mmCIF file of N, CA and C in Angstrom:
data_model
loop_
_atom_site.group_PDB
_atom_site.id
_atom_site.type_symbol
_atom_site.label_atom_id
_atom_site.label_comp_id
_atom_site.label_asym_id
_atom_site.label_seq_id
_atom_site.Cartn_x
_atom_site.Cartn_y
_atom_site.Cartn_z
ATOM 1 N N GLN A 1 -75.877 19.119 -30.141
ATOM 2 C CA GLN A 1 -74.511 20.125 -29.082
ATOM 3 C C GLN A 1 -75.273 19.059 -28.421
ATOM 4 N N VAL A 2 -74.329 18.107 -27.585
ATOM 5 C CA VAL A 2 -74.075 18.185 -26.199
ATOM 6 C C VAL A 2 -73.169 18.656 -25.684
ATOM 7 N N GLN A 3 -73.684 18.373 -24.368
ATOM 8 C CA GLN A 3 -73.014 19.093 -23.879
ATOM 9 C C GLN A 3 -72.238 18.567 -21.984
ATOM 10 N N LEU A 4 -71.468 18.228 -21.377
ATOM 11 C CA LEU A 4 -70.766 17.173 -20.326
ATOM 12 C C LEU A 4 -70.991 18.378 -19.087
ATOM 13 N N VAL A 5 -70.788 18.141 -17.834
ATOM 14 C CA VAL A 5 -70.984 18.861 -17.099
ATOM 15 C C VAL A 5 -69.792 18.307 -15.918
ATOM 16 N N GLU A 6 -68.952 18.454 -16.002
ATOM 17 C CA GLU A 6 -68.216 17.089 -14.297
ATOM 18 C C GLU A 6 -68.271 17.796 -12.885
ATOM 19 N N SER A 7 -68.398 16.846 -12.118
ATOM 20 C CA SER A 7 -68.134 18.084 -10.844
ATOM 21 C C SER A 7 -67.759 16.854 -9.315
ATOM 22 N N GLY A 8 -67.155 17.302 -8.392
ATOM 23 C CA GLY A 8 -66.588 15.692 -7.569
ATOM 24 C C GLY A 8 -65.555 15.516 -7.160
ATOM 25 N N GLY A 9 -64.940 17.105 -8.494
ATOM 26 C CA GLY A 9 -63.939 16.763 -7.786
ATOM 27 C C GLY A 9 -63.263 17.681 -6.065
ATOM 28 N N GLY A 10 -62.063 17.341 -5.496
ATOM 29 C CA GLY A 10 -61.546 18.193 -4.169
ATOM 30 C C GLY A 10 -59.768 17.570 -3.933
ATOM 31 N N LEU A 11 -60.105 18.864 -2.557
ATOM 32 C CA LEU A 11 -59.051 18.083 -1.884
ATOM 33 C C LEU A 11 -58.918 16.797 -0.723
ATOM 34 N N VAL A 12 -58.281 15.222 -1.078
ATOM 35 C CA VAL A 12 -59.024 14.838 -0.296
ATOM 36 C C VAL A 12 -57.019 13.834 0.002
ATOM 37 N N GLN A 13 -56.302 12.812 1.167
ATOM 38 C CA GLN A 13 -55.594 12.985 0.999
ATOM 39 C C GLN A 13 -55.889 11.686 1.137
ATOM 40 N N PRO A 14 -54.504 10.916 1.250
ATOM 41 C CA PRO A 14 -53.626 9.560 0.629
ATOM 42 C C PRO A 14 -54.305 8.496 1.161
ATOM 43 N N GLY A 15 -54.841 7.461 0.584
ATOM 44 C CA GLY A 15 -56.462 6.438 0.841
ATOM 45 C C GLY A 15 -57.720 7.035 1.000
ATOM 46 N N GLY A 16 -58.015 8.304 0.708
ATOM 47 C CA GLY A 16 -59.531 8.137 0.781
ATOM 48 C C GLY A 16 -60.313 8.043 -0.684
ATOM 49 N N SER A 17 -61.210 8.991 -0.759
ATOM 50 C CA SER A 17 -62.579 8.455 -1.611
ATOM 51 C C SER A 17 -62.825 9.612 -2.208
ATOM 52 N N LEU A 18 -63.539 9.189 -3.650
ATOM 53 C CA LEU A 18 -63.684 10.731 -4.237
ATOM 54 C C LEU A 18 -64.491 10.348 -5.135
ATOM 55 N N ARG A 19 -66.028 10.921 -5.893
ATOM 56 C CA ARG A 19 -67.049 10.175 -6.436
ATOM 57 C C ARG A 19 -67.368 11.456 -7.477
ATOM 58 N N LEU A 20 -67.153 11.080 -8.458
ATOM 59 C CA LEU A 20 -67.081 12.257 -9.912
ATOM 60 C C LEU A 20 -68.738 12.508 -10.271
ATOM 61 N N SER A 21 -69.157 12.939 -10.719
ATOM 62 C CA SER A 21 -70.258 12.571 -11.639
ATOM 63 C C SER A 21 -69.323 13.395 -12.847
ATOM 64 N N CYS A 22 -70.556 13.011 -13.571
ATOM 65 C CA CYS A 22 -70.795 14.034 -15.251
ATOM 66 C C CYS A 22 -72.170 13.726 -15.850
ATOM 67 N N VAL A 23 -72.447 14.487 -15.494
ATOM 68 C CA VAL A 23 -74.082 14.764 -16.425
ATOM 69 C C VAL A 23 -74.245 16.107 -17.305
ATOM 70 N N VAL A 24 -74.971 14.551 -18.463
ATOM 71 C CA VAL A 24 -74.985 14.916 -19.901
ATOM 72 C C VAL A 24 -76.332 15.355 -20.760
ATOM 73 N N SER A 25 -76.094 17.142 -20.829
ATOM 74 C CA SER A 25 -77.069 17.354 -21.922
ATOM 75 C C SER A 25 -77.654 17.562 -22.889
ATOM 76 N N GLY A 26 -78.213 17.643 -23.817
ATOM 77 C CA GLY A 26 -78.516 17.880 -25.350
ATOM 78 C C GLY A 26 -79.274 16.611 -26.332
ATOM 79 N N ILE A 27 -78.253 16.945 -27.079
ATOM 80 C CA ILE A 27 -78.749 15.734 -28.536
ATOM 81 C C ILE A 27 -78.061 14.123 -27.290
ATOM 82 N N ILE A 28 -78.378 13.525 -26.813
ATOM 83 C CA ILE A 28 -77.645 12.160 -26.586
ATOM 84 C C ILE A 28 -77.269 11.460 -27.120
ATOM 85 N N PHE A 29 -78.897 11.199 -27.828
ATOM 86 C CA PHE A 29 -79.131 9.393 -28.768
ATOM 87 C C PHE A 29 -77.563 9.683 -29.355
ATOM 88 N N ARG A 30 -78.513 7.615 -29.369
ATOM 89 C CA ARG A 30 -77.027 7.362 -30.158
ATOM 90 C C ARG A 30 -75.758 7.260 -29.825
ATOM 91 N N LEU A 31 -75.605 8.222 -28.844
ATOM 92 C CA LEU A 31 -73.285 7.741 -28.161
ATOM 93 C C LEU A 31 -72.920 6.588 -28.213
ATOM 94 N N GLY A 32 -71.689 6.351 -28.086
ATOM 95 C CA GLY A 32 -71.499 5.549 -28.204
ATOM 96 C C GLY A 32 -71.230 4.365 -27.018
ATOM 97 N N GLY A 33 -70.442 5.403 -26.424
ATOM 98 C CA GLY A 33 -70.271 5.760 -25.235
ATOM 99 C C GLY A 33 -69.665 6.860 -24.681
ATOM 100 N N MET A 34 -69.468 7.145 -23.036
ATOM 101 C CA MET A 34 -68.330 7.488 -22.263
ATOM 102 C C MET A 34 -67.150 7.082 -21.416
ATOM 103 N N GLY A 35 -66.330 8.184 -20.620
ATOM 104 C CA GLY A 35 -65.704 7.815 -20.030
ATOM 105 C C GLY A 35 -65.185 9.235 -19.533
ATOM 106 N N TRP A 36 -63.597 8.441 -17.797
ATOM 107 C CA TRP A 36 -62.803 9.365 -18.416
ATOM 108 C C TRP A 36 -61.527 9.985 -18.194
ATOM 109 N N TYR A 37 -60.903 10.387 -17.701
ATOM 110 C CA TYR A 37 -59.959 10.449 -18.399
ATOM 111 C C TYR A 37 -58.839 11.272 -17.906
ATOM 112 N N ARG A 38 -57.584 12.236 -17.574
ATOM 113 C CA ARG A 38 -56.853 12.641 -16.504
ATOM 114 C C ARG A 38 -55.482 13.166 -16.968
ATOM 115 N N GLN A 39 -55.267 14.723 -17.306
ATOM 116 C CA GLN A 39 -54.367 15.107 -17.654
ATOM 117 C C GLN A 39 -53.879 15.586 -16.171
ATOM 118 N N ALA A 40 -52.238 15.823 -15.848
ATOM 119 C CA ALA A 40 -51.072 15.882 -14.507
ATOM 120 C C ALA A 40 -50.837 16.979 -15.177
ATOM 121 N N PRO A 41 -50.271 17.853 -14.586
ATOM 122 C CA PRO A 41 -49.556 19.050 -15.216
ATOM 123 C C PRO A 41 -47.975 18.472 -15.438
ATOM 124 N N GLY A 42 -47.994 18.584 -17.152
ATOM 125 C CA GLY A 42 -46.579 18.606 -17.716
ATOM 126 C C GLY A 42 -46.870 17.373 -18.093
ATOM 127 N N GLN A 43 -48.416 16.302 -18.418
ATOM 128 C CA GLN A 43 -48.770 15.069 -19.242
ATOM 129 C C GLN A 43 -49.379 14.432 -19.990
ATOM 130 N N GLN A 44 -49.418 14.364 -20.869
ATOM 131 C CA GLN A 44 -50.740 14.018 -21.296
ATOM 132 C C GLN A 44 -51.445 12.992 -21.307
ATOM 133 N N ARG A 45 -52.723 13.756 -21.828
ATOM 134 C CA ARG A 45 -54.320 12.863 -21.182
ATOM 135 C C ARG A 45 -54.335 11.277 -21.208
ATOM 136 N N GLU A 46 -54.333 10.842 -20.237
ATOM 137 C CA GLU A 46 -55.133 9.743 -20.285
ATOM 138 C C GLU A 46 -56.760 9.304 -19.734
ATOM 139 N N LEU A 47 -56.812 8.283 -20.734
ATOM 140 C CA LEU A 47 -57.766 7.086 -20.387
ATOM 141 C C LEU A 47 -57.452 6.978 -18.965
ATOM 142 N N VAL A 48 -58.522 7.124 -17.741
ATOM 143 C CA VAL A 48 -58.708 6.493 -17.267
ATOM 144 C C VAL A 48 -59.836 5.592 -16.665
ATOM 145 N N ALA A 49 -61.317 5.300 -17.623
ATOM 146 C CA ALA A 49 -61.662 4.385 -17.777
ATOM 147 C C ALA A 49 -62.739 5.697 -18.557
ATOM 148 N N ALA A 50 -63.603 3.490 -19.024
ATOM 149 C CA ALA A 50 -65.045 3.466 -20.262
ATOM 150 C C ALA A 50 -65.360 2.657 -19.505
ATOM 151 N N ILE A 51 -67.425 3.271 -20.322
ATOM 152 C CA ILE A 51 -68.260 2.752 -20.823
ATOM 153 C C ILE A 51 -68.756 3.297 -21.875
ATOM 154 N N THR A 52 -69.091 1.679 -22.283
ATOM 155 C CA THR A 52 -70.056 1.557 -23.609
ATOM 156 C C THR A 52 -71.693 1.977 -22.851
ATOM 157 N N SER A 53 -71.785 1.729 -24.417
ATOM 158 C CA SER A 53 -73.729 2.620 -24.252
ATOM 159 C C SER A 53 -74.532 0.946 -23.900
ATOM 160 N N GLY A 54 -73.091 0.007 -24.407
ATOM 161 C CA GLY A 54 -74.276 -1.627 -23.617
ATOM 162 C C GLY A 54 -73.819 -2.090 -22.362
ATOM 163 N N GLY A 55 -73.060 -1.071 -21.740
ATOM 164 C CA GLY A 55 -72.559 -1.626 -19.924
ATOM 165 C C GLY A 55 -70.975 -2.221 -20.246
ATOM 166 N N ASN A 56 -69.975 -2.106 -20.978
ATOM 167 C CA ASN A 56 -69.029 -2.868 -20.547
ATOM 168 C C ASN A 56 -68.118 -1.502 -19.920
ATOM 169 N N THR A 57 -66.572 -1.971 -19.459
ATOM 170 C CA THR A 57 -66.175 -1.195 -18.619
ATOM 171 C C THR A 57 -65.112 -2.006 -18.993
ATOM 172 N N ASN A 58 -64.430 -0.920 -19.686
ATOM 173 C CA ASN A 58 -62.564 -0.689 -19.074
ATOM 174 C C ASN A 58 -61.890 0.366 -18.491
ATOM 175 N N TYR A 59 -60.962 -0.579 -17.772
ATOM 176 C CA TYR A 59 -59.597 0.980 -16.407
ATOM 177 C C TYR A 59 -58.257 0.444 -17.180
ATOM 178 N N ALA A 60 -57.382 1.472 -16.622
ATOM 179 C CA ALA A 60 -56.142 2.160 -16.950
ATOM 180 C C ALA A 60 -55.129 0.651 -16.003
ATOM 181 N N ASP A 61 -54.968 -0.292 -15.786
ATOM 182 C CA ASP A 61 -54.513 -0.460 -15.559
ATOM 183 C C ASP A 61 -53.815 -0.273 -14.181
ATOM 184 N N SER A 62 -53.381 1.434 -14.195
ATOM 185 C CA SER A 62 -53.431 2.200 -12.419
ATOM 186 C C SER A 62 -54.465 2.114 -11.418
ATOM 187 N N VAL A 63 -55.349 2.490 -12.381
ATOM 188 C CA VAL A 63 -56.445 2.158 -11.559
ATOM 189 C C VAL A 63 -57.037 1.024 -11.202
ATOM 190 N N LYS A 64 -56.907 -0.345 -11.536
ATOM 191 C CA LYS A 64 -57.620 -1.803 -11.637
ATOM 192 C C LYS A 64 -57.868 -1.952 -10.419
ATOM 193 N N GLY A 65 -59.097 -1.715 -9.913
ATOM 194 C CA GLY A 65 -59.572 -2.591 -8.423
ATOM 195 C C GLY A 65 -59.644 -1.430 -6.890
ATOM 196 N N ARG A 66 -59.374 -0.335 -7.721
ATOM 197 C CA ARG A 66 -59.261 1.248 -7.116
ATOM 198 C C ARG A 66 -60.475 2.866 -7.735
ATOM 199 N N PHE A 67 -60.716 2.123 -8.846
ATOM 200 C CA PHE A 67 -61.464 3.573 -9.188
ATOM 201 C C PHE A 67 -62.652 2.407 -10.179
ATOM 202 N N THR A 68 -63.639 2.759 -9.710
ATOM 203 C CA THR A 68 -65.483 2.027 -10.370
ATOM 204 C C THR A 68 -65.670 3.503 -11.750
ATOM 205 N N ILE A 69 -66.123 3.314 -12.377
ATOM 206 C CA ILE A 69 -66.826 3.520 -13.659
ATOM 207 C C ILE A 69 -68.464 2.700 -13.496
ATOM 208 N N SER A 70 -69.707 3.971 -13.678
ATOM 209 C CA SER A 70 -70.645 3.672 -13.566
ATOM 210 C C SER A 70 -71.146 4.253 -14.534
ATOM 211 N N ARG A 71 -73.419 4.220 -14.771
ATOM 212 C CA ARG A 71 -73.914 5.446 -15.047
ATOM 213 C C ARG A 71 -75.424 4.779 -14.375
ATOM 214 N N ASP A 72 -75.747 5.560 -14.245
ATOM 215 C CA ASP A 72 -77.141 6.334 -14.290
ATOM 216 C C ASP A 72 -78.191 6.492 -15.567
ATOM 217 N N ASN A 73 -78.231 5.626 -16.175
ATOM 218 C CA ASN A 73 -79.361 5.892 -17.561
ATOM 219 C C ASN A 73 -80.465 7.123 -17.330
ATOM 220 N N ALA A 74 -81.178 6.401 -16.675
ATOM 221 C CA ALA A 74 -82.083 7.579 -16.029
ATOM 222 C C ALA A 74 -82.137 9.265 -16.315
ATOM 223 N N LYS A 75 -80.863 10.068 -15.089
ATOM 224 C CA LYS A 75 -79.963 10.620 -14.693
ATOM 225 C C LYS A 75 -79.527 11.377 -16.423
ATOM 226 N N ASN A 76 -79.100 10.695 -16.851
ATOM 227 C CA ASN A 76 -78.041 10.378 -17.930
ATOM 228 C C ASN A 76 -77.145 11.546 -17.314
ATOM 229 N N THR A 77 -76.071 10.555 -16.468
ATOM 230 C CA THR A 77 -74.958 11.138 -15.630
ATOM 231 C C THR A 77 -73.970 9.595 -15.270
ATOM 232 N N VAL A 78 -72.679 9.752 -15.997
ATOM 233 C CA VAL A 78 -72.136 8.903 -15.112
ATOM 234 C C VAL A 78 -70.833 9.409 -14.225
ATOM 235 N N PHE A 79 -70.423 7.830 -13.228
ATOM 236 C CA PHE A 79 -69.445 8.474 -12.102
ATOM 237 C C PHE A 79 -68.843 7.594 -12.350
ATOM 238 N N LEU A 80 -68.033 7.819 -11.382
ATOM 239 C CA LEU A 80 -66.289 7.246 -10.920
ATOM 240 C C LEU A 80 -65.849 7.478 -9.503
ATOM 241 N N GLN A 81 -65.793 6.112 -9.472
ATOM 242 C CA GLN A 81 -65.759 6.292 -8.258
ATOM 243 C C GLN A 81 -64.622 5.815 -7.112
ATOM 244 N N MET A 82 -63.598 6.836 -6.655
ATOM 245 C CA MET A 82 -62.409 6.868 -6.323
ATOM 246 C C MET A 82 -61.699 6.416 -5.443
ATOM 247 N N ASN A 83 -61.689 5.439 -5.292
ATOM 248 C CA ASN A 83 -61.124 5.143 -3.645
ATOM 249 C C ASN A 83 -59.748 4.496 -3.970
ATOM 250 N N SER A 84 -58.909 4.023 -2.091
ATOM 251 C CA SER A 84 -57.442 4.176 -2.104
ATOM 252 C C SER A 84 -56.859 5.229 -2.730
ATOM 253 N N LEU A 85 -57.508 6.566 -3.058
ATOM 254 C CA LEU A 85 -56.895 7.980 -3.665
ATOM 255 C C LEU A 85 -54.697 7.479 -3.130
ATOM 256 N N LYS A 86 -54.170 7.920 -4.194
ATOM 257 C CA LYS A 86 -52.731 8.153 -4.142
ATOM 258 C C LYS A 86 -52.035 9.699 -4.212
ATOM 259 N N PRO A 87 -50.945 9.734 -4.290
ATOM 260 C CA PRO A 87 -50.532 11.164 -4.741
ATOM 261 C C PRO A 87 -50.855 11.311 -5.948
ATOM 262 N N GLU A 88 -50.036 9.719 -6.932
ATOM 263 C CA GLU A 88 -50.236 10.403 -8.222
ATOM 264 C C GLU A 88 -51.484 9.847 -9.173
ATOM 265 N N ASP A 89 -52.448 9.967 -8.560
ATOM 266 C CA ASP A 89 -54.354 9.951 -9.128
ATOM 267 C C ASP A 89 -54.186 12.059 -9.130
ATOM 268 N N THR A 90 -53.593 12.563 -8.933
ATOM 269 C CA THR A 90 -53.315 14.282 -9.132
ATOM 270 C C THR A 90 -53.803 14.881 -10.808
ATOM 271 N N ALA A 91 -55.035 14.853 -11.103
ATOM 272 C CA ALA A 91 -54.598 15.368 -11.923
ATOM 273 C C ALA A 91 -56.504 17.086 -12.005
ATOM 274 N N VAL A 92 -56.448 16.749 -12.726
ATOM 275 C CA VAL A 92 -57.659 17.400 -14.092
ATOM 276 C C VAL A 92 -58.294 16.158 -14.869
ATOM 277 N N TYR A 93 -59.886 15.731 -14.161
ATOM 278 C CA TYR A 93 -60.213 14.838 -14.747
ATOM 279 C C TYR A 93 -61.086 15.179 -15.864
ATOM 280 N N TYR A 94 -61.311 14.850 -16.649
ATOM 281 C CA TYR A 94 -62.213 15.387 -17.193
ATOM 282 C C TYR A 94 -63.069 14.119 -18.106
ATOM 283 N N CYS A 95 -64.583 14.442 -18.302
ATOM 284 C CA CYS A 95 -66.029 13.746 -18.836
ATOM 285 C C CYS A 95 -65.328 13.628 -20.633
ATOM 286 N N ASN A 96 -65.918 12.550 -20.957
ATOM 287 C CA ASN A 96 -65.233 11.770 -22.168
ATOM 288 C C ASN A 96 -65.858 11.104 -22.736
ATOM 289 N N ALA A 97 -67.273 11.791 -23.857
ATOM 290 C CA ALA A 97 -68.551 11.085 -24.512
ATOM 291 C C ALA A 97 -68.505 11.092 -26.368
ATOM 292 N N PHE A 98 -69.016 10.448 -27.034
ATOM 293 C CA PHE A 98 -68.652 10.485 -28.425
ATOM 294 C C PHE A 98 -69.982 8.995 -29.464
ATOM 295 N N ARG A 99 -70.492 10.206 -30.035
ATOM 296 C CA ARG A 99 -71.205 9.859 -31.057
ATOM 297 C C ARG A 99 -69.982 10.136 -32.723
ATOM 298 N N GLY A 100 -70.680 9.163 -32.957
ATOM 299 C CA GLY A 100 -69.801 8.358 -34.469
ATOM 300 C C GLY A 100 -67.840 9.142 -34.601
ATOM 301 N N ARG A 101 -67.666 9.932 -35.199
ATOM 302 C CA ARG A 101 -66.068 10.998 -34.737
ATOM 303 C C ARG A 101 -66.708 11.724 -34.953
ATOM 304 N N GLU A 102 -67.544 12.182 -33.573
ATOM 305 C CA GLU A 102 -67.479 13.200 -33.088
ATOM 306 C C GLU A 102 -67.278 13.414 -30.684
ATOM 307 N N ASN A 103 -65.874 13.732 -30.327
ATOM 308 C CA ASN A 103 -66.021 13.021 -29.205
ATOM 309 C C ASN A 103 -66.380 14.754 -28.615
ATOM 310 N N TYR A 104 -66.525 14.446 -27.455
ATOM 311 C CA TYR A 104 -67.609 15.511 -26.774
ATOM 312 C C TYR A 104 -66.815 16.217 -24.942
ATOM 313 N N TRP A 105 -65.806 16.672 -24.872
ATOM 314 C CA TRP A 105 -65.431 17.031 -23.818
ATOM 315 C C TRP A 105 -66.166 18.038 -22.645
ATOM 316 N N GLY A 106 -66.217 17.986 -21.674
ATOM 317 C CA GLY A 106 -66.846 18.897 -20.424
ATOM 318 C C GLY A 106 -65.704 19.381 -19.770
ATOM 319 N N ARG A 107 -64.996 20.286 -18.840
ATOM 320 C CA ARG A 107 -64.205 21.122 -18.978
ATOM 321 C C ARG A 107 -63.658 20.884 -17.778
ATOM 322 N N GLY A 108 -63.612 19.987 -16.840
ATOM 323 C CA GLY A 108 -63.224 18.772 -16.741
ATOM 324 C C GLY A 108 -62.972 19.752 -14.874
ATOM 325 N N THR A 109 -62.297 18.514 -13.494
ATOM 326 C CA THR A 109 -62.695 18.957 -11.565
ATOM 327 C C THR A 109 -61.615 18.064 -11.264
ATOM 328 N N GLN A 110 -60.782 19.267 -11.146
ATOM 329 C CA GLN A 110 -59.400 19.315 -9.870
ATOM 330 C C GLN A 110 -59.966 17.792 -9.528
ATOM 331 N N VAL A 111 -58.927 17.439 -9.013
ATOM 332 C CA VAL A 111 -58.945 16.403 -8.367
ATOM 333 C C VAL A 111 -57.662 16.594 -6.973
ATOM 334 N N THR A 112 -57.553 16.538 -6.001
ATOM 335 C CA THR A 112 -55.890 16.851 -5.469
ATOM 336 C C THR A 112 -55.819 15.435 -4.591
ATOM 337 N N VAL A 113 -54.586 14.454 -4.248
ATOM 338 C CA VAL A 113 -54.611 13.882 -3.633
ATOM 339 C C VAL A 113 -53.098 14.515 -1.939
ATOM 340 N N SER A 114 -52.907 14.588 -1.057
ATOM 341 C CA SER A 114 -52.087 15.081 -0.626
ATOM 342 C C SER A 114 -52.740 15.456 1.171
ATOM 343 N N SER A 115 -51.461 15.035 1.594
ATOM 344 C CA SER A 115 -51.357 15.136 3.077
ATOM 345 C C SER A 115 -51.273 16.987 4.066
#
């Protein structure tokens, strides 16, 4: 069993920053990687950023240069640093982890970018 808990969402003005955290617990050995997804109202869930067990990262074109995914292996935590936030970044952000063909999801944290 794998459990993911996100935190750090909230309301921020355009141009501001937020740092999301995802703590993973349970049976976490042999996880292939982790990532952040987001889903805005009326839209499909999309990949924002991902990091493999080897440390390689990947970003959606819309967030490159603004968002950074990182991890603290000792604390079993993945972060998403979001800078220069735009209103179009508003969404529920979900943490994801996978092992083999199994995917695990957090419950999501709301990010709202508005003045």
